[in-house]
mmCIF file of N, CA, C and O in Angstrom:
data_model
loop_
_atom_site.group_PDB
_atom_site.id
_atom_site.type_symbol
_atom_site.label_atom_id
_atom_site.label_comp_id
_atom_site.label_asym_id
_atom_site.label_seq_id
_atom_site.Cartn_x
_atom_site.Cartn_y
_atom_site.Cartn_z
ATOM 1 N N MET A 248 114.255 152.941 78.348
ATOM 2 C CA MET A 248 113.041 152.168 78.133
ATOM 3 C C MET A 248 113.226 151.302 76.887
ATOM 4 O O MET A 248 113.632 151.805 75.842
ATOM 5 N N PRO A 249 112.938 149.996 76.969
ATOM 6 C CA PRO A 249 113.086 149.119 75.799
ATOM 7 C C PRO A 249 112.159 149.547 74.666
ATOM 8 O O PRO A 249 111.052 150.017 74.890
ATOM 9 N N GLU A 250 112.653 149.390 73.469
ATOM 10 C CA GLU A 250 111.881 149.745 72.284
ATOM 11 C C GLU A 250 112.176 148.716 71.201
ATOM 12 O O GLU A 250 113.327 148.341 70.995
ATOM 13 N N THR A 251 111.149 148.253 70.524
ATOM 14 C CA THR A 251 111.338 147.321 69.418
ATOM 15 C C THR A 251 111.186 148.098 68.125
ATOM 16 O O THR A 251 110.204 148.823 67.939
ATOM 17 N N ILE A 252 112.159 147.968 67.248
ATOM 18 C CA ILE A 252 112.112 148.664 65.968
ATOM 19 C C ILE A 252 112.354 147.663 64.851
ATOM 20 O O ILE A 252 112.846 146.559 65.082
ATOM 21 N N THR A 253 112.055 148.075 63.643
ATOM 22 C CA THR A 253 112.380 147.282 62.466
ATOM 23 C C THR A 253 113.491 148.013 61.740
ATOM 24 O O THR A 253 113.433 149.236 61.578
ATOM 25 N N ALA A 254 114.501 147.272 61.335
ATOM 26 C CA ALA A 254 115.642 147.882 60.653
ATOM 27 C C ALA A 254 116.086 146.980 59.510
ATOM 28 O O ALA A 254 115.777 145.791 59.476
ATOM 29 N N ILE A 255 116.826 147.577 58.597
ATOM 30 C CA ILE A 255 117.412 146.833 57.485
ATOM 31 C C ILE A 255 118.925 146.884 57.647
ATOM 32 O O ILE A 255 119.484 147.924 57.980
ATOM 33 N N TYR A 256 119.570 145.761 57.412
ATOM 34 C CA TYR A 256 121.027 145.694 57.497
ATOM 35 C C TYR A 256 121.586 145.903 56.099
ATOM 36 O O TYR A 256 121.330 145.117 55.191
ATOM 37 N N GLU A 257 122.330 147.003 55.906
ATOM 38 C CA GLU A 257 122.907 147.329 54.596
ATOM 39 C C GLU A 257 124.349 147.781 54.777
ATOM 40 O O GLU A 257 124.636 148.645 55.624
ATOM 41 N N ASN A 258 125.245 147.216 54.009
ATOM 42 C CA ASN A 258 126.653 147.624 54.016
ATOM 43 C C ASN A 258 127.237 147.682 55.422
ATOM 44 O O ASN A 258 127.942 148.626 55.783
ATOM 45 N N GLY A 259 126.922 146.707 56.254
ATOM 46 C CA GLY A 259 127.483 146.631 57.586
ATOM 47 C C GLY A 259 126.847 147.549 58.612
ATOM 48 O O GLY A 259 127.354 147.701 59.712
ATOM 49 N N VAL A 260 125.709 148.176 58.269
ATOM 50 C CA VAL A 260 125.062 149.132 59.172
ATOM 51 C C VAL A 260 123.569 148.805 59.251
ATOM 52 O O VAL A 260 122.931 148.499 58.242
ATOM 53 N N PHE A 261 123.005 148.888 60.472
ATOM 54 C CA PHE A 261 121.569 148.733 60.640
ATOM 55 C C PHE A 261 120.904 150.079 60.393
ATOM 56 O O PHE A 261 121.254 151.087 61.020
ATOM 57 N N ARG A 262 119.936 150.111 59.472
ATOM 58 C CA ARG A 262 119.216 151.342 59.163
ATOM 59 C C ARG A 262 117.777 151.202 59.628
ATOM 60 O O ARG A 262 116.997 150.430 59.065
ATOM 61 N N PRO A 263 117.401 151.961 60.699
ATOM 62 C CA PRO A 263 116.022 151.882 61.201
ATOM 63 C C PRO A 263 115.025 152.351 60.138
ATOM 64 O O PRO A 263 115.308 153.266 59.369
ATOM 65 N N LEU A 264 113.853 151.734 60.113
ATOM 66 C CA LEU A 264 112.823 152.121 59.159
ATOM 67 C C LEU A 264 111.909 153.219 59.702
ATOM 68 O O LEU A 264 111.066 153.722 58.979
ATOM 69 N N SER A 265 112.095 153.583 60.970
ATOM 70 C CA SER A 265 111.319 154.685 61.563
ATOM 71 C C SER A 265 112.246 155.458 62.505
ATOM 72 O O SER A 265 113.261 154.925 62.957
ATOM 73 N N PRO A 266 111.913 156.714 62.807
ATOM 74 C CA PRO A 266 112.769 157.520 63.695
ATOM 75 C C PRO A 266 112.883 156.904 65.086
ATOM 76 O O PRO A 266 111.965 156.256 65.580
ATOM 77 N N LEU A 267 114.050 157.124 65.736
ATOM 78 C CA LEU A 267 114.307 156.601 67.074
ATOM 79 C C LEU A 267 114.392 157.751 68.077
ATOM 80 O O LEU A 267 114.781 158.864 67.729
ATOM 81 N N LEU A 268 114.054 157.453 69.326
ATOM 82 C CA LEU A 268 114.157 158.439 70.397
ATOM 83 C C LEU A 268 115.502 158.295 71.096
ATOM 84 O O LEU A 268 115.587 157.972 72.277
ATOM 85 N N LEU A 269 116.596 158.509 70.351
ATOM 86 C CA LEU A 269 117.957 158.377 70.874
ATOM 87 C C LEU A 269 118.731 159.645 70.574
ATOM 88 O O LEU A 269 118.491 160.330 69.575
ATOM 89 N N ASN A 270 119.705 159.943 71.420
ATOM 90 C CA ASN A 270 120.623 161.052 71.165
ATOM 91 C C ASN A 270 121.793 160.548 70.336
ATOM 92 O O ASN A 270 122.184 159.373 70.443
ATOM 93 N N ASP A 271 122.373 161.422 69.517
ATOM 94 C CA ASP A 271 123.550 161.033 68.736
ATOM 95 C C ASP A 271 124.655 160.553 69.662
ATOM 96 O O ASP A 271 124.908 161.146 70.709
ATOM 97 N N GLY A 272 125.295 159.454 69.319
ATOM 98 C CA GLY A 272 126.392 158.919 70.096
ATOM 99 C C GLY A 272 125.957 158.068 71.273
ATOM 100 O O GLY A 272 126.795 157.543 72.010
ATOM 101 N N GLU A 273 124.666 157.920 71.492
ATOM 102 C CA GLU A 273 124.171 157.119 72.623
ATOM 103 C C GLU A 273 124.455 155.639 72.362
ATOM 104 O O GLU A 273 124.283 155.138 71.254
ATOM 105 N N THR A 274 124.895 154.925 73.391
ATOM 106 C CA THR A 274 125.188 153.496 73.286
ATOM 107 C C THR A 274 123.939 152.697 73.640
ATOM 108 O O THR A 274 123.250 153.010 74.614
ATOM 109 N N VAL A 275 123.646 151.679 72.829
ATOM 110 C CA VAL A 275 122.482 150.822 73.065
ATOM 111 C C VAL A 275 122.906 149.369 72.921
ATOM 112 O O VAL A 275 123.954 149.065 72.364
ATOM 113 N N GLN A 276 122.074 148.458 73.432
ATOM 114 C CA GLN A 276 122.263 147.032 73.197
ATOM 115 C C GLN A 276 121.224 146.607 72.168
ATOM 116 O O GLN A 276 120.071 147.028 72.230
ATOM 117 N N ILE A 277 121.618 145.757 71.245
ATOM 118 C CA ILE A 277 120.720 145.331 70.178
ATOM 119 C C ILE A 277 120.589 143.816 70.227
ATOM 120 O O ILE A 277 121.576 143.095 70.301
ATOM 121 N N THR A 278 119.359 143.340 70.182
ATOM 122 C CA THR A 278 119.075 141.912 70.053
ATOM 123 C C THR A 278 118.571 141.688 68.636
ATOM 124 O O THR A 278 117.624 142.340 68.203
ATOM 125 N N ILE A 279 119.193 140.783 67.923
ATOM 126 C CA ILE A 279 118.833 140.533 66.527
ATOM 127 C C ILE A 279 117.842 139.381 66.456
ATOM 128 O O ILE A 279 118.098 138.284 66.933
ATOM 129 N N VAL A 280 116.682 139.645 65.859
ATOM 130 C CA VAL A 280 115.661 138.623 65.619
ATOM 131 C C VAL A 280 115.235 138.775 64.170
ATOM 132 O O VAL A 280 114.723 139.819 63.778
ATOM 133 N N ALA A 281 115.487 137.756 63.368
ATOM 134 C CA ALA A 281 115.102 137.823 61.961
ATOM 135 C C ALA A 281 113.590 137.848 61.828
ATOM 136 O O ALA A 281 112.884 137.148 62.551
ATOM 137 N N GLU A 282 113.107 138.674 60.924
ATOM 138 C CA GLU A 282 111.677 138.764 60.693
ATOM 139 C C GLU A 282 111.216 137.523 59.934
ATOM 140 O O GLU A 282 111.905 137.038 59.038
ATOM 141 N N VAL A 283 110.054 137.010 60.300
ATOM 142 C CA VAL A 283 109.499 135.814 59.672
ATOM 143 C C VAL A 283 108.309 136.241 58.821
ATOM 144 O O VAL A 283 107.436 136.984 59.279
ATOM 145 N N SER A 284 108.283 135.762 57.593
ATOM 146 C CA SER A 284 107.191 136.135 56.692
ATOM 147 C C SER A 284 105.904 135.426 57.095
ATOM 148 O O SER A 284 105.927 134.340 57.687
ATOM 149 N N PRO A 285 104.746 136.022 56.767
ATOM 150 C CA PRO A 285 103.468 135.359 57.069
ATOM 151 C C PRO A 285 103.360 133.970 56.435
ATOM 152 O O PRO A 285 102.751 133.077 56.992
ATOM 153 N N GLU A 286 103.973 133.791 55.254
ATOM 154 C CA GLU A 286 103.919 132.480 54.594
ATOM 155 C C GLU A 286 104.657 131.424 55.425
ATOM 156 O O GLU A 286 104.203 130.297 55.559
ATOM 157 N N GLU A 287 105.823 131.826 55.986
ATOM 158 C CA GLU A 287 106.572 130.895 56.828
ATOM 159 C C GLU A 287 105.787 130.548 58.086
ATOM 160 O O GLU A 287 105.754 129.390 58.510
ATOM 161 N N LEU A 288 105.143 131.552 58.699
ATOM 162 C CA LEU A 288 104.338 131.300 59.895
ATOM 163 C C LEU A 288 103.191 130.356 59.584
ATOM 164 O O LEU A 288 102.895 129.449 60.356
ATOM 165 N N LYS A 289 102.541 130.576 58.442
ATOM 166 C CA LYS A 289 101.419 129.715 58.065
ATOM 167 C C LYS A 289 101.891 128.280 57.898
ATOM 168 O O LYS A 289 101.251 127.350 58.373
ATOM 169 N N GLY A 290 103.041 128.090 57.245
ATOM 170 C CA GLY A 290 103.578 126.745 57.057
ATOM 171 C C GLY A 290 103.891 126.075 58.389
ATOM 172 O O GLY A 290 103.583 124.903 58.587
ATOM 173 N N ASP A 291 104.489 126.825 59.316
ATOM 174 C CA ASP A 291 104.802 126.268 60.634
ATOM 175 C C ASP A 291 103.536 125.905 61.384
ATOM 176 O O ASP A 291 103.463 124.872 62.049
ATOM 177 N N ARG A 292 102.518 126.753 61.286
ATOM 178 C CA ARG A 292 101.251 126.491 61.975
ATOM 179 C C ARG A 292 100.613 125.216 61.431
ATOM 180 O O ARG A 292 100.152 124.368 62.185
ATOM 181 N N GLU A 293 100.623 125.060 60.111
ATOM 182 C CA GLU A 293 100.036 123.864 59.505
ATOM 183 C C GLU A 293 100.808 122.604 59.902
ATOM 184 O O GLU A 293 100.212 121.569 60.180
ATOM 185 N N LYS A 294 102.128 122.692 59.960
ATOM 186 C CA LYS A 294 102.942 121.543 60.376
ATOM 187 C C LYS A 294 102.617 121.160 61.820
ATOM 188 O O LYS A 294 102.497 119.980 62.145
ATOM 189 N N ALA A 295 102.470 122.161 62.684
ATOM 190 C CA ALA A 295 102.173 121.895 64.091
ATOM 191 C C ALA A 295 100.810 121.224 64.246
ATOM 192 O O ALA A 295 100.658 120.269 65.016
ATOM 193 N N ILE A 296 99.821 121.691 63.501
ATOM 194 C CA ILE A 296 98.480 121.104 63.582
ATOM 195 C C ILE A 296 98.504 119.655 63.085
ATOM 196 O O ILE A 296 97.914 118.770 63.701
ATOM 197 N N LYS A 297 99.201 119.405 61.985
ATOM 198 C CA LYS A 297 99.294 118.032 61.470
ATOM 199 C C LYS A 297 99.982 117.114 62.468
ATOM 200 O O LYS A 297 99.566 115.978 62.674
ATOM 201 N N LEU A 298 101.048 117.612 63.106
ATOM 202 C CA LEU A 298 101.761 116.814 64.102
ATOM 203 C C LEU A 298 100.854 116.489 65.282
ATOM 204 O O LEU A 298 100.832 115.358 65.768
ATOM 205 N N MET A 299 100.076 117.468 65.743
ATOM 206 C CA MET A 299 99.145 117.219 66.854
ATOM 207 C C MET A 299 98.082 116.207 66.442
ATOM 208 O O MET A 299 97.673 115.373 67.250
ATOM 209 N N ASP A 300 97.629 116.249 65.181
ATOM 210 C CA ASP A 300 96.633 115.289 64.698
ATOM 211 C C ASP A 300 97.224 113.885 64.687
ATOM 212 O O ASP A 300 96.600 112.931 65.165
ATOM 213 N N VAL A 301 98.451 113.751 64.185
ATOM 214 C CA VAL A 301 99.108 112.443 64.128
ATOM 215 C C VAL A 301 99.286 111.860 65.524
ATOM 216 O O VAL A 301 99.097 110.668 65.745
ATOM 217 N N ARG A 302 99.613 112.715 66.498
ATOM 218 C CA ARG A 302 99.822 112.251 67.869
ATOM 219 C C ARG A 302 98.523 112.078 68.645
ATOM 220 O O ARG A 302 98.544 111.698 69.813
ATOM 221 N N GLY A 303 97.386 112.393 68.018
ATOM 222 C CA GLY A 303 96.103 112.197 68.675
ATOM 223 C C GLY A 303 95.734 113.294 69.655
ATOM 224 O O GLY A 303 94.826 113.123 70.466
ATOM 225 N N LEU A 304 96.413 114.431 69.584
ATOM 226 C CA LEU A 304 96.110 115.530 70.499
ATOM 227 C C LEU A 304 94.923 116.351 70.024
ATOM 228 O O LEU A 304 94.256 117.001 70.823
ATOM 229 N N VAL A 305 94.662 116.359 68.724
ATOM 230 C CA VAL A 305 93.486 117.014 68.150
ATOM 231 C C VAL A 305 92.930 116.099 67.076
ATOM 232 O O VAL A 305 93.630 115.233 66.558
ATOM 233 N N ARG A 306 91.683 116.270 66.755
ATOM 234 C CA ARG A 306 91.072 115.546 65.645
ATOM 235 C C ARG A 306 90.572 116.572 64.652
ATOM 236 O O ARG A 306 89.760 117.428 64.982
ATOM 237 N N LEU A 307 91.103 116.514 63.433
ATOM 238 C CA LEU A 307 90.727 117.463 62.407
ATOM 239 C C LEU A 307 89.482 116.994 61.669
ATOM 240 O O LEU A 307 89.304 115.795 61.434
ATOM 241 N N PRO A 308 88.605 117.943 61.294
ATOM 242 C CA PRO A 308 87.450 117.552 60.492
ATOM 243 C C PRO A 308 87.904 117.148 59.087
ATOM 244 O O PRO A 308 88.973 117.537 58.635
ATOM 245 N N ASN A 309 87.061 116.353 58.418
ATOM 246 C CA ASN A 309 87.413 115.975 57.053
ATOM 247 C C ASN A 309 87.170 117.166 56.124
ATOM 248 O O ASN A 309 86.779 118.243 56.562
ATOM 249 N N LYS A 310 87.367 116.977 54.834
ATOM 250 C CA LYS A 310 87.264 118.102 53.895
ATOM 251 C C LYS A 310 85.864 118.692 53.824
ATOM 252 O O LYS A 310 85.692 119.830 53.444
ATOM 253 N N GLN A 311 84.856 117.951 54.194
ATOM 254 C CA GLN A 311 83.494 118.472 54.186
ATOM 255 C C GLN A 311 83.181 119.198 55.496
ATOM 256 O O GLN A 311 82.071 119.662 55.691
ATOM 257 N N GLY A 312 84.146 119.280 56.393
ATOM 258 C CA GLY A 312 83.947 119.968 57.655
ATOM 259 C C GLY A 312 83.288 119.107 58.720
ATOM 260 O O GLY A 312 82.817 119.603 59.727
ATOM 261 N N LYS A 313 83.258 117.797 58.493
ATOM 262 C CA LYS A 313 82.629 116.880 59.449
ATOM 263 C C LYS A 313 83.666 115.918 60.001
ATOM 264 O O LYS A 313 84.633 115.583 59.336
ATOM 265 N N LEU A 314 83.424 115.465 61.226
ATOM 266 C CA LEU A 314 84.325 114.487 61.820
ATOM 267 C C LEU A 314 84.120 113.125 61.180
ATOM 268 O O LEU A 314 83.038 112.802 60.690
ATOM 269 N N ASP A 315 85.148 112.341 61.216
ATOM 270 C CA ASP A 315 85.113 110.979 60.700
ATOM 271 C C ASP A 315 84.014 110.185 61.410
ATOM 272 O O ASP A 315 83.887 110.268 62.640
ATOM 273 N N PRO A 316 83.197 109.397 60.678
ATOM 274 C CA PRO A 316 82.128 108.620 61.313
ATOM 275 C C PRO A 316 82.617 107.684 62.411
ATOM 276 O O PRO A 316 81.937 107.475 63.403
ATOM 277 N N VAL A 317 83.802 107.129 62.254
ATOM 278 C CA VAL A 317 84.363 106.242 63.277
ATOM 279 C C VAL A 317 84.611 107.040 64.563
ATOM 280 O O VAL A 317 84.303 106.580 65.667
ATOM 281 N N GLU A 318 85.162 108.253 64.410
ATOM 282 C CA GLU A 318 85.413 109.108 65.574
ATOM 283 C C GLU A 318 84.100 109.504 66.241
ATOM 284 O O GLU A 318 83.986 109.516 67.469
ATOM 285 N N LEU A 319 83.084 109.832 65.447
ATOM 286 C CA LEU A 319 81.774 110.185 66.009
ATOM 287 C C LEU A 319 81.177 109.015 66.785
ATOM 288 O O LEU A 319 80.625 109.202 67.872
ATOM 289 N N ALA A 320 81.295 107.806 66.240
ATOM 290 C CA ALA A 320 80.766 106.623 66.924
ATOM 291 C C ALA A 320 81.505 106.379 68.238
ATOM 292 O O ALA A 320 80.889 106.039 69.258
ATOM 293 N N ARG A 321 82.812 106.570 68.239
ATOM 294 C CA ARG A 321 83.607 106.398 69.453
ATOM 295 C C ARG A 321 83.181 107.399 70.522
ATOM 296 O O ARG A 321 82.991 107.044 71.682
ATOM 297 N N ARG A 322 82.976 108.652 70.122
ATOM 298 C CA ARG A 322 82.545 109.682 71.078
ATOM 299 C C ARG A 322 81.154 109.378 71.626
ATOM 300 O O ARG A 322 80.900 109.539 72.817
ATOM 301 N N GLU A 323 80.263 108.936 70.754
ATOM 302 C CA GLU A 323 78.901 108.616 71.195
ATOM 303 C C GLU A 323 78.931 107.479 72.214
ATOM 304 O O GLU A 323 78.224 107.518 73.226
ATOM 305 N N GLU A 324 79.754 106.477 71.963
ATOM 306 C CA GLU A 324 79.858 105.350 72.899
ATOM 307 C C GLU A 324 80.380 105.820 74.256
ATOM 308 O O GLU A 324 79.886 105.393 75.302
ATOM 309 N N LYS A 325 81.365 106.713 74.256
ATOM 310 C CA LYS A 325 81.892 107.237 75.521
ATOM 311 C C LYS A 325 80.816 108.004 76.281
ATOM 312 O O LYS A 325 80.706 107.892 77.502
ATOM 313 N N TRP A 326 79.994 108.798 75.574
ATOM 314 C CA TRP A 326 78.905 109.530 76.220
ATOM 315 C C TRP A 326 77.881 108.567 76.815
ATOM 316 O O TRP A 326 77.372 108.770 77.909
ATOM 317 N N ARG A 327 77.565 107.513 76.068
ATOM 318 C CA ARG A 327 76.600 106.522 76.579
ATOM 319 C C ARG A 327 77.124 105.848 77.853
ATOM 320 O O ARG A 327 76.387 105.642 78.811
ATOM 321 N N GLU A 328 78.418 105.497 77.845
ATOM 322 C CA GLU A 328 79.020 104.878 79.031
ATOM 323 C C GLU A 328 78.963 105.832 80.227
ATOM 324 O O GLU A 328 78.614 105.425 81.339
ATOM 325 N N LEU A 329 79.274 107.085 79.993
ATOM 326 C CA LEU A 329 79.231 108.075 81.064
ATOM 327 C C LEU A 329 77.804 108.252 81.577
ATOM 328 O O LEU A 329 77.566 108.308 82.789
ATOM 329 N N PHE A 330 76.840 108.295 80.667
ATOM 330 C CA PHE A 330 75.437 108.432 81.065
ATOM 331 C C PHE A 330 75.005 107.263 81.943
ATOM 332 O O PHE A 330 74.369 107.448 82.986
ATOM 333 N N GLU A 331 75.355 106.048 81.531
ATOM 334 C CA GLU A 331 74.980 104.866 82.303
ATOM 335 C C GLU A 331 75.617 104.895 83.694
ATOM 336 O O GLU A 331 74.988 104.526 84.678
ATOM 337 N N GLU A 332 76.875 105.362 83.747
ATOM 338 C CA GLU A 332 77.566 105.430 85.034
ATOM 339 C C GLU A 332 76.906 106.455 85.959
ATOM 340 O O GLU A 332 76.723 106.211 87.152
ATOM 341 N N LEU A 333 76.538 107.595 85.420
ATOM 342 C CA LEU A 333 75.963 108.663 86.240
ATOM 343 C C LEU A 333 74.483 108.431 86.563
ATOM 344 O O LEU A 333 73.978 108.989 87.534
ATOM 345 N N LYS A 334 73.811 107.615 85.782
ATOM 346 C CA LYS A 334 72.386 107.360 85.980
ATOM 347 C C LYS A 334 72.116 106.753 87.359
ATOM 348 O O LYS A 334 71.091 107.009 87.970
ATOM 349 N N GLY A 335 73.062 105.988 87.857
ATOM 350 C CA GLY A 335 72.882 105.325 89.139
ATOM 351 C C GLY A 335 73.138 106.223 90.333
ATOM 352 O O GLY A 335 73.073 105.766 91.470
ATOM 353 N N ARG A 336 73.423 107.488 90.121
ATOM 354 C CA ARG A 336 73.718 108.409 91.216
ATOM 355 C C ARG A 336 72.781 109.616 91.195
ATOM 356 O O ARG A 336 73.240 110.754 91.152
ATOM 357 N N PRO A 337 71.481 109.424 91.235
ATOM 358 C CA PRO A 337 70.578 110.575 91.164
ATOM 359 C C PRO A 337 70.756 111.476 92.377
ATOM 360 O O PRO A 337 70.926 111.014 93.503
ATOM 361 N N GLY A 338 70.747 112.779 92.134
ATOM 362 C CA GLY A 338 70.845 113.753 93.207
ATOM 363 C C GLY A 338 72.254 114.014 93.705
ATOM 364 O O GLY A 338 72.465 114.876 94.541
ATOM 365 N N THR A 339 73.238 113.279 93.205
ATOM 366 C CA THR A 339 74.612 113.496 93.630
ATOM 367 C C THR A 339 75.212 114.624 92.799
ATOM 368 O O THR A 339 75.178 114.571 91.577
ATOM 369 N N PRO A 340 75.758 115.667 93.452
ATOM 370 C CA PRO A 340 76.383 116.750 92.683
ATOM 371 C C PRO A 340 77.570 116.239 91.874
ATOM 372 O O PRO A 340 78.288 115.327 92.297
ATOM 373 N N VAL A 341 77.770 116.827 90.715
ATOM 374 C CA VAL A 341 78.861 116.412 89.842
ATOM 375 C C VAL A 341 80.203 116.538 90.562
ATOM 376 O O VAL A 341 81.083 115.692 90.402
ATOM 377 N N SER A 342 80.371 117.578 91.381
ATOM 378 C CA SER A 342 81.637 117.745 92.097
ATOM 379 C C SER A 342 81.928 116.541 92.989
ATOM 380 O O SER A 342 83.073 116.095 93.103
ATOM 381 N N GLU A 343 80.879 115.992 93.644
ATOM 382 C CA GLU A 343 81.078 114.813 94.493
ATOM 383 C C GLU A 343 81.438 113.589 93.657
ATOM 384 O O GLU A 343 82.266 112.777 94.052
ATOM 385 N N ILE A 344 80.830 113.459 92.474
ATOM 386 C CA ILE A 344 81.131 112.326 91.592
ATOM 387 C C ILE A 344 82.594 112.385 91.152
ATOM 388 O O ILE A 344 83.305 111.376 91.155
ATOM 389 N N VAL A 345 83.065 113.597 90.825
ATOM 390 C CA VAL A 345 84.451 113.759 90.411
ATOM 391 C C VAL A 345 85.400 113.373 91.532
ATOM 392 O O VAL A 345 86.380 112.661 91.336
ATOM 393 N N ILE A 346 85.092 113.823 92.747
ATOM 394 C CA ILE A 346 85.943 113.498 93.901
ATOM 395 C C ILE A 346 85.980 111.995 94.134
ATOM 396 O O ILE A 346 87.032 111.402 94.371
ATOM 397 N N GLU A 347 84.827 111.337 94.020
ATOM 398 C CA GLU A 347 84.771 109.866 94.203
ATOM 399 C C GLU A 347 85.606 109.179 93.141
ATOM 400 O O GLU A 347 86.313 108.205 93.418
ATOM 401 N N ASP A 348 85.485 109.642 91.875
ATOM 402 C CA ASP A 348 86.207 109.000 90.774
ATOM 403 C C ASP A 348 87.712 109.146 90.894
ATOM 404 O O ASP A 348 88.467 108.315 90.407
ATOM 405 N N ARG A 349 88.169 110.206 91.542
ATOM 406 C CA ARG A 349 89.614 110.411 91.697
ATOM 407 C C ARG A 349 90.222 109.372 92.630
ATOM 408 O O ARG A 349 91.398 109.064 92.537
ATOM 409 N N GLY A 350 89.418 108.868 93.526
ATOM 410 C CA GLY A 350 89.921 107.860 94.446
ATOM 411 C C GLY A 350 90.682 108.466 95.594
ATOM 412 O O GLY A 350 90.745 109.689 95.744
ATOM 413 N N PRO A 351 91.323 107.613 96.406
ATOM 414 C CA PRO A 351 92.056 108.142 97.561
ATOM 415 C C PRO A 351 93.280 108.938 97.132
ATOM 416 O O PRO A 351 93.918 108.632 96.142
ATOM 417 N N TRP A 352 93.586 109.934 97.923
ATOM 418 C CA TRP A 352 94.733 110.798 97.632
ATOM 419 C C TRP A 352 95.949 110.046 97.964
ATOM 420 O O TRP A 352 96.992 110.074 97.800
#
């Protein structure tokens, strides 16, 4: 049964930090994965978020926790356009509107 353990490499030998369920002399396969510190993970996470912001995949709030006024105005305009488009279809289920908007297959 696979088991993940934490070990320290010292003087050419891996020393497990907790007891193992192995018999003496038993042969195992070991996959080495270096442990990553929480600080490194945090840095990678922040880099990924900044990259997504630069590429326009997410919009980050400003330091006051609010979206940029230009972004808010753009979103409001899109909602108004959608409202005007849907206003002319009273009683039509949203699913039918979506199917119509997709066009022919």
